[in-house]
Short mmCIF file of C-alpha atoms in Angstrom, two decimals:
data_model
loop_
_atom_site.label_atom_id
_atom_site.label_comp_id
_atom_site.label_asym_id
_atom_site.label_seq_id
_atom_site.Cartn_x
_atom_site.Cartn_y
_atom_site.Cartn_z
CA MET A 1 0.22 0.18 0.16
CA GLN A 2 2.12 2.51 0.90
CA ARG A 3 4.35 1.59 -2.46
CA LEU A 4 1.53 2.83 -3.76
CA TYR A 5 0.91 5.93 -2.32
CA ASP A 6 4.55 6.61 -3.10
CA PHE A 7 4.32 6.07 -6.99
CA ILE A 8 1.16 7.95 -7.12
CA ARG A 9 2.75 10.87 -5.58
CA ARG A 10 6.10 10.67 -7.80
CA HIS A 11 3.31 9.94 -10.96
CA PRO A 12 0.27 12.72 -9.99
CA THR A 13 -0.12 13.57 -13.98
CA GLY A 14 0.20 9.85 -14.93
CA VAL A 15 -2.82 9.54 -12.01
CA ASP A 16 -4.68 12.18 -13.72
CA ILE A 17 -4.84 11.21 -17.03
CA PHE A 18 -6.06 7.24 -15.57
CA TRP A 19 -8.76 9.21 -14.20
CA ALA A 20 -9.58 11.63 -16.89
CA VAL A 21 -9.71 8.13 -19.08
CA VAL A 22 -11.91 6.51 -16.85
CA LEU A 23 -14.18 10.14 -16.88
CA LEU A 24 -14.12 9.85 -20.73
CA GLY A 25 -15.47 6.17 -20.66
CA LEU A 26 -18.25 6.74 -17.97
CA SER A 27 -19.50 10.10 -20.05
CA GLY A 28 -19.55 8.20 -23.68
CA LEU A 29 -21.31 5.08 -21.83
CA SER A 30 -23.83 7.75 -20.40
CA VAL A 31 -24.75 9.59 -23.25
CA VAL A 32 -24.94 6.46 -25.96
CA ALA A 33 -27.39 4.62 -23.15
CA ASP A 34 -29.25 7.69 -22.90
CA PRO A 35 -32.00 7.87 -25.69
CA SER A 36 -33.26 11.13 -24.75
CA ARG A 37 -30.07 12.48 -25.43
CA GLY A 38 -30.01 12.07 -29.57
CA SER A 39 -29.90 15.17 -31.16
CA GLU A 40 -26.99 15.79 -28.38
CA ARG A 41 -24.57 13.43 -28.73
CA LEU A 42 -22.32 14.98 -31.87
CA PRO A 43 -21.85 18.03 -29.94
CA ALA A 44 -21.15 16.31 -26.59
CA VAL A 45 -17.97 14.79 -28.18
CA PRO A 46 -15.75 17.84 -28.08
CA VAL A 47 -17.20 19.00 -25.13
CA ILE A 48 -16.33 15.26 -23.00
CA MET A 49 -13.02 15.67 -24.72
CA GLY A 50 -12.21 19.15 -23.62
CA LEU A 51 -13.85 17.98 -19.62
CA CYS A 52 -11.81 14.93 -19.65
CA LEU A 53 -8.64 16.96 -20.97
CA VAL A 54 -9.29 19.43 -18.18
CA VAL A 55 -8.92 16.50 -15.62
CA ALA A 56 -5.67 15.10 -17.42
CA LEU A 57 -3.56 18.96 -17.25
CA ARG A 58 -5.28 19.81 -14.22
CA ARG A 59 -2.01 20.22 -12.07
CA ARG A 60 0.54 20.84 -14.90
CA ALA A 61 -2.13 24.24 -16.02
CA PRO A 62 -4.53 25.05 -13.93
CA GLU A 63 -5.42 28.29 -14.82
CA LYS A 64 -5.68 26.88 -18.50
CA MET A 65 -7.56 24.42 -17.58
CA LEU A 66 -10.22 26.28 -16.01
CA LEU A 67 -10.65 28.69 -18.84
CA LEU A 68 -11.01 25.49 -21.26
CA ALA A 69 -12.98 24.57 -18.60
CA VAL A 70 -15.57 27.70 -18.56
CA ALA A 71 -15.52 27.01 -22.50
CA MET A 72 -16.57 24.36 -22.54
CA GLY A 73 -19.37 25.12 -20.42
CA VAL A 74 -20.26 27.72 -22.31
CA ALA A 75 -20.61 25.08 -25.19
CA GLN A 76 -22.81 23.55 -23.21
CA LEU A 77 -25.38 26.12 -23.02
CA ALA A 78 -25.03 27.35 -27.16
CA PHE A 79 -25.52 23.73 -28.08
CA GLY A 80 -27.81 22.59 -26.31
CA VAL A 81 -25.62 19.50 -24.09
CA ARG A 82 -26.91 18.84 -20.77
CA PRO A 83 -25.40 18.08 -18.15
CA ASN A 84 -23.40 14.39 -17.75
CA VAL A 85 -20.96 12.35 -15.94
CA ALA A 86 -18.38 14.63 -17.80
CA ASN A 87 -19.50 17.90 -15.86
CA PHE A 88 -17.94 16.36 -12.38
CA ALA A 89 -14.59 17.85 -14.51
CA MET A 90 -16.00 21.22 -12.93
CA LEU A 91 -15.48 20.33 -9.46
CA VAL A 92 -12.18 19.11 -10.41
CA ILE A 93 -10.98 22.53 -11.51
CA ILE A 94 -12.72 24.51 -8.99
CA PHE A 95 -10.45 22.57 -6.15
CA THR A 96 -7.76 22.39 -7.45
CA VAL A 97 -7.30 26.00 -8.82
CA ALA A 98 -8.11 27.25 -4.91
CA THR A 99 -5.58 25.12 -4.00
CA VAL A 100 -2.85 25.74 -5.67
CA GLY A 101 -3.92 28.33 -8.58
CA GLU A 102 -3.31 32.03 -8.86
CA ARG A 103 -5.73 34.46 -6.95
CA TRP A 104 -7.47 35.75 -9.86
CA ALA A 105 -8.09 32.10 -10.99
CA SER A 106 -9.45 31.04 -7.84
CA ARG A 107 -12.29 34.19 -7.45
CA LEU A 108 -13.12 33.11 -11.10
CA ALA A 109 -13.56 29.78 -9.78
CA LEU A 110 -15.75 30.78 -7.31
CA VAL A 111 -17.51 33.12 -9.47
CA CYS A 112 -18.26 29.85 -11.18
CA SER A 113 -19.17 28.40 -8.67
CA LEU A 114 -21.95 30.24 -7.88
CA CYS A 115 -23.33 30.52 -10.93
CA ALA A 116 -22.99 27.47 -12.72
CA ALA A 117 -26.17 25.66 -11.01
CA GLY A 118 -28.35 28.55 -11.46
CA VAL A 119 -27.28 28.92 -15.22
CA SER A 120 -28.33 25.48 -15.83
CA GLN A 121 -31.43 25.76 -14.08
CA LEU A 122 -32.46 28.45 -16.17
CA ARG A 123 -31.19 26.36 -19.28
CA TRP A 124 -32.47 23.85 -18.62
CA PRO A 125 -35.69 23.91 -15.86
CA ASN A 126 -37.09 21.39 -14.31
CA GLU A 127 -39.49 19.75 -15.62
CA MET A 128 -41.55 18.59 -12.75
CA ARG A 129 -43.59 21.62 -12.29
CA GLY A 130 -42.91 22.71 -8.85
CA GLY A 131 -43.31 26.76 -9.13
CA TRP A 132 -40.30 28.83 -9.44
CA ALA A 133 -39.45 27.63 -4.97
CA GLN A 134 -38.79 24.31 -5.92
CA GLU A 135 -36.63 25.58 -8.79
CA VAL A 136 -34.50 28.30 -6.23
CA PHE A 137 -34.03 25.46 -3.77
CA VAL A 138 -32.59 22.90 -6.80
CA ALA A 139 -30.33 25.64 -8.06
CA VAL A 140 -29.01 26.57 -4.07
CA VAL A 141 -29.03 22.20 -3.15
CA MET A 142 -27.03 21.78 -6.79
CA THR A 143 -24.98 25.26 -5.84
CA VAL A 144 -23.67 23.58 -2.78
CA PRO A 145 -21.14 21.02 -3.86
CA PHE A 146 -19.31 23.92 -5.96
CA VAL A 147 -18.99 25.98 -3.11
CA LEU A 148 -17.93 23.57 -1.37
CA ALA A 149 -15.26 22.01 -3.85
CA TRP A 150 -14.14 26.12 -3.86
CA VAL A 151 -13.99 26.44 0.35
CA LEU A 152 -11.91 22.94 0.48
CA GLY A 153 -9.21 23.75 -1.85
CA ASP A 154 -8.93 27.53 -0.40
CA SER A 155 -8.74 25.41 3.24
CA MET A 156 -5.48 23.80 1.77
CA ARG A 157 -4.19 26.36 -0.33
CA THR A 158 -4.14 27.97 3.78
CA ARG A 159 -2.94 24.92 5.27
CA ARG A 160 -0.02 24.68 2.55
CA ALA A 161 0.93 28.10 3.13
CA TYR A 162 0.96 27.94 7.04
CA PHE A 163 3.45 25.11 6.69
CA ASP A 164 5.23 26.87 4.25
CA GLN A 165 5.56 29.27 6.12
CA LEU A 166 6.83 27.02 9.73
CA GLU A 167 9.34 25.53 7.59
CA GLU A 168 10.62 28.75 6.30
CA ARG A 169 10.83 29.65 10.09
CA ALA A 170 12.04 26.27 11.13
CA ALA A 171 15.29 27.18 8.62
CA ARG A 172 15.42 30.48 9.73
CA LEU A 173 15.71 29.83 13.29
CA GLU A 174 17.94 26.56 11.97
CA ARG A 175 20.42 29.35 10.20
CA GLU A 176 20.63 31.80 13.49
CA ARG A 177 20.89 28.55 16.30
CA GLU A 178 24.40 28.42 13.24
CA ALA A 179 25.46 31.24 13.56
CA GLN A 180 25.09 32.02 17.25
CA SER A 181 27.11 28.72 17.80
CA LYS A 182 29.58 29.96 15.96
CA VAL A 183 29.87 33.20 18.00
CA ALA A 184 29.49 31.36 21.29
CA VAL A 185 32.40 28.99 19.47
CA ALA A 186 34.91 32.35 19.11
CA ALA A 187 33.78 33.79 22.22
CA GLU A 188 34.67 30.77 23.78
CA ARG A 189 38.05 30.69 21.75
CA ALA A 190 39.28 33.97 22.90
CA ARG A 191 38.39 33.51 26.59
CA ILE A 192 40.66 30.11 26.36
CA ALA A 193 42.93 32.72 24.57
CA ARG A 194 43.29 35.31 27.69
CA GLU A 195 43.17 32.32 30.43
CA LEU A 196 46.22 30.72 28.22
CA HIS A 197 47.86 34.37 27.69
CA ASP A 198 47.58 35.50 31.52
CA VAL A 199 48.15 31.58 32.90
CA VAL A 200 51.75 31.35 30.33
CA ALA A 201 52.95 35.16 30.88
CA HIS A 202 52.64 35.12 34.89
CA ASN A 203 54.14 31.46 35.54
CA VAL A 204 56.40 31.45 32.83
CA SER A 205 57.93 34.98 34.08
CA VAL A 206 57.92 33.90 37.30
CA MET A 207 59.77 30.76 36.31
CA VAL A 208 62.24 32.53 33.94
CA VAL A 209 62.87 34.94 37.03
CA GLN A 210 63.54 32.66 39.72
CA ALA A 211 65.87 30.51 37.20
CA ASP A 212 68.30 33.61 36.52
CA GLY A 213 68.04 33.99 40.42
CA ALA A 214 69.14 30.30 40.81
CA ALA A 215 72.13 30.49 38.18
CA TYR A 216 73.02 33.60 39.98
CA VAL A 217 73.24 32.48 43.61
CA MET A 218 73.96 28.90 42.76
CA ASP A 219 77.75 28.56 43.85
CA ALA A 220 77.55 31.79 46.64
CA ALA A 221 74.33 30.65 48.32
CA PRO A 222 73.33 26.71 47.05
CA ASP A 223 70.15 27.03 49.98
CA GLN A 224 68.94 29.70 47.65
CA ALA A 225 69.14 27.69 44.71
CA ARG A 226 67.38 25.03 46.07
CA GLN A 227 64.54 27.63 46.89
CA ALA A 228 64.14 29.23 43.92
CA LEU A 229 64.27 25.86 41.61
CA GLU A 230 61.90 24.37 44.03
CA THR A 231 59.71 27.86 43.08
CA ILE A 232 60.41 26.93 39.82
CA SER A 233 59.13 22.89 40.00
CA SER A 234 55.72 24.54 41.59
CA THR A 235 54.74 27.04 39.64
CA GLY A 236 55.42 25.01 36.95
CA ARG A 237 53.24 22.35 38.15
CA GLN A 238 50.55 25.30 38.63
CA ALA A 239 50.87 26.15 35.20
CA LEU A 240 50.21 22.90 33.82
CA ALA A 241 47.22 21.76 35.57
CA GLU A 242 45.65 25.33 34.84
CA MET A 243 46.26 24.79 31.73
CA ARG A 244 44.68 20.95 31.60
CA ARG A 245 41.57 23.07 33.17
CA LEU A 246 41.63 25.56 30.44
CA LEU A 247 41.89 22.65 27.52
CA GLY A 248 39.48 19.99 29.25
CA VAL A 249 37.20 23.13 28.16
CA LEU A 250 37.80 21.92 24.40
CA ARG A 251 38.07 17.88 25.76
CA THR A 252 34.89 17.03 27.57
CA GLY A 253 35.54 15.24 30.54
CA ASP A 254 39.48 14.89 29.81
CA ALA A 255 40.00 17.31 33.30
CA ARG A 256 37.99 15.71 35.39
CA GLU A 257 38.60 12.34 34.93
CA SER A 258 42.50 12.74 34.93
CA GLY A 259 41.46 14.04 38.60
CA GLU A 260 43.47 17.63 38.13
CA TYR A 261 40.88 19.89 37.82
CA VAL A 262 41.13 22.96 39.42
CA PRO A 263 38.61 25.70 40.11
CA GLN A 264 38.86 28.86 38.74
CA PRO A 265 40.78 31.75 40.73
CA ASP A 266 39.29 33.96 43.21
CA VAL A 267 39.86 36.88 45.27
CA GLU A 268 40.64 34.69 47.93
CA GLN A 269 44.10 33.58 45.82
CA ILE A 270 44.56 37.06 45.43
CA GLU A 271 47.32 37.13 48.28
CA GLU A 272 48.98 34.04 47.88
CA LEU A 273 49.68 35.15 43.99
CA ILE A 274 51.27 38.53 45.92
CA GLU A 275 53.42 35.60 47.64
CA GLN A 276 54.29 34.06 44.80
CA VAL A 277 55.31 37.58 43.34
CA ARG A 278 57.30 38.24 46.29
CA GLN A 279 59.50 35.29 46.23
CA THR A 280 60.41 36.39 43.00
CA GLY A 281 62.12 39.28 44.36
CA LEU A 282 59.45 42.07 43.53
CA ALA A 283 58.82 44.03 46.59
CA VAL A 284 54.66 44.17 46.74
CA ASP A 285 52.87 46.22 49.16
CA PHE A 286 48.74 44.56 49.53
CA LYS A 287 46.05 46.20 51.49
CA ILE A 288 42.53 45.30 51.20
CA GLU A 289 39.76 48.40 52.27
CA GLY A 290 36.03 47.50 52.76
CA THR A 291 34.39 44.63 54.20
CA PRO A 292 35.04 41.78 52.06
CA ARG A 293 32.26 39.41 51.29
CA PRO A 294 31.61 36.99 48.03
CA LEU A 295 31.44 37.86 44.82
CA PRO A 296 29.66 36.63 41.50
CA SER A 297 32.87 34.18 40.03
CA GLY A 298 33.07 35.96 36.99
CA VAL A 299 34.26 39.60 38.80
CA GLU A 300 36.61 37.30 41.15
CA LEU A 301 38.06 35.85 38.01
CA THR A 302 38.57 39.08 36.62
CA ALA A 303 39.91 40.42 39.81
CA TYR A 304 42.24 37.87 39.90
CA ARG A 305 43.76 37.90 35.92
CA ILE A 306 43.70 41.69 36.55
CA VAL A 307 46.10 41.48 39.32
CA GLN A 308 48.03 39.24 37.86
CA GLU A 309 48.28 40.77 34.56
CA ALA A 310 49.70 43.64 36.42
CA LEU A 311 51.98 42.40 38.35
CA THR A 312 53.84 40.49 35.37
CA ASN A 313 54.08 43.74 33.69
CA THR A 314 55.91 44.92 36.23
CA ARG A 315 57.89 42.29 36.64
CA LYS A 316 58.24 42.77 32.45
CA HIS A 317 59.08 46.48 32.27
CA GLY A 318 59.22 47.98 35.63
CA GLY A 319 63.24 47.70 36.09
CA PRO A 320 65.95 45.35 38.41
CA ASP A 321 64.03 47.87 41.34
CA ALA A 322 60.77 48.18 40.45
CA GLY A 323 57.87 47.65 43.35
CA ALA A 324 54.35 47.66 43.29
CA SER A 325 51.63 48.13 45.54
CA VAL A 326 47.62 46.22 45.29
CA ARG A 327 44.63 48.03 46.83
CA LEU A 328 41.36 46.03 46.59
CA VAL A 329 38.64 48.07 47.79
CA TYR A 330 35.04 46.76 48.59
CA PHE A 331 32.13 49.06 47.26
CA ASP A 332 28.71 49.21 48.48
CA ASP A 333 27.97 48.57 44.75
CA GLY A 334 31.51 47.53 43.40
CA LEU A 335 35.00 46.44 44.02
CA GLY A 336 38.29 48.66 43.38
CA LEU A 337 41.06 47.69 42.42
CA LEU A 338 44.66 49.65 42.09
CA VAL A 339 47.61 48.04 40.92
CA GLU A 340 51.00 50.54 41.12
CA ASP A 341 54.85 50.49 40.65
CA ASP A 342 57.38 52.51 40.84
CA GLY A 343 59.49 51.27 37.72
CA ARG A 344 60.26 52.37 34.48
CA GLY A 345 56.66 51.57 33.08
CA ALA A 346 55.46 50.04 29.76
CA ALA A 347 56.33 52.07 26.56
CA HIS A 348 53.20 53.91 25.27
CA GLU A 349 52.11 51.70 22.56
CA LEU A 350 51.72 48.57 25.10
CA TYR A 351 48.62 50.09 26.54
CA GLU A 352 46.77 51.51 23.15
CA ASP A 353 43.85 49.85 22.37
CA GLY A 354 44.76 46.73 20.41
CA GLY A 355 48.12 46.95 20.65
CA ALA A 356 51.24 47.48 18.23
CA ASP A 357 52.27 45.15 16.18
CA GLY A 358 51.14 42.17 17.99
CA ALA A 359 51.85 43.69 21.41
CA GLY A 360 49.61 44.63 24.54
CA HIS A 361 47.36 41.15 24.38
CA GLY A 362 47.47 41.64 27.87
CA MET A 363 46.28 44.82 28.09
CA ILE A 364 43.36 43.78 25.64
CA GLY A 365 42.59 40.74 27.51
CA MET A 366 42.07 42.90 30.50
CA ARG A 367 40.05 45.34 28.79
CA GLU A 368 37.53 42.46 28.09
CA ARG A 369 37.68 40.66 30.75
CA VAL A 370 36.27 44.50 32.21
CA GLY A 371 33.53 44.61 29.66
CA MET A 372 31.88 41.53 30.12
CA VAL A 373 31.26 42.12 33.76
CA GLY A 374 30.25 45.72 33.23
CA GLY A 375 33.60 47.61 34.72
CA THR A 376 35.72 50.35 33.53
CA LEU A 377 39.42 50.16 33.35
CA ASP A 378 42.01 53.09 33.21
CA ALA A 379 45.61 51.88 32.37
CA GLY A 380 48.47 54.27 32.01
CA PRO A 381 51.61 55.97 33.11
CA ARG A 382 51.91 57.09 36.84
CA PRO A 383 52.71 60.57 37.52
CA GLY A 384 56.13 60.72 39.31
CA GLY A 385 57.32 57.48 37.42
CA GLY A 386 55.48 53.73 37.02
CA PHE A 387 52.45 52.68 35.76
CA ARG A 388 48.86 52.48 37.35
CA ILE A 389 45.88 50.31 36.71
CA SER A 390 42.49 50.78 38.17
CA ALA A 391 39.76 49.18 37.73
CA LEU A 392 35.75 49.03 39.03
CA LEU A 393 33.98 46.27 39.21
CA PRO A 394 30.16 46.49 39.35
CA LEU A 395 28.26 44.32 42.42
CA LYS A 396 24.63 44.06 43.58
CA PRO A 397 24.21 45.86 46.31
CA ALA A 398 25.13 44.50 49.71
CA HIS A 399 21.78 42.74 51.97
#
């Protein structure tokens, strides 16, 4: 049964031709078998042939077949060919045009539906003498099938248009979903790039400073050299753990399954970060003002990374005798960060928006992080020498 249905759907014109042949046979038999149609048989032949052609080609040219059906109806009126089985083609073409035809053809089909039965009743009055009321009743009853055919076809047109709209909407939503996925992937890649930059830049700079110090005091102070090497080892392990955490985002489950999942840094770990920086020989003054309280995870990570990047830049560009200070201020509606140093300071191109020749990625990352949490960042030379980074990260009011 399914194969038959699929065949019918694949060959609609063939199916229409089959039914046209059936209609031709039935119409011919009805005309030949009716002795009262003796004078109509000759003009009935082209009318029947035309109406059967309407059924055969109704889907390929619905508007033209409607005009042909109208012409055959006029010929019937002109030559006195009374309605017969072939007139069923008019119901079929009205339904077809109302479903898939142009709007003007659909309106024409509706007009013909309303007029066909009445005109036929006037041309061939009912032989039963029941008065004008009976004539009107018969005309109305004969009009109903034509109107129902048009209404059913128009309903199917509306339904198809609705389904087409749903399909178009689904396709549009799918395209939007793909675009959003691409944007999300790009944002995630940018986030991972920022995280990797912060991790690598900070920890590698610590390792380089410690390695230089160990090489310098290797012979004169073996204990200090050993301590520096231990610091390099622990810093390297910390960097590897954080990199595994970041790369685990790209390989689902690897970081957790390996048992080396590390939480994102938060404000409480800033003191550990500063202690680590102090071990490299950079003097850092750290103070907290206000009442510490729980912060959103995004704000905590942003604050940690800003301090980390600022101190890394101090080690890179501040010079050998530079010192730094870090202030963490809890306001009612925000968290303030102030990181200053008294070193040489970075070149102007490094803290401009966008950097120069690929430089300044750390500053770009800081601005992006602060922007994501709705905060503000100010970075530049400090009056009297050195460099200053000031950030304000908004918080919900304290309860």
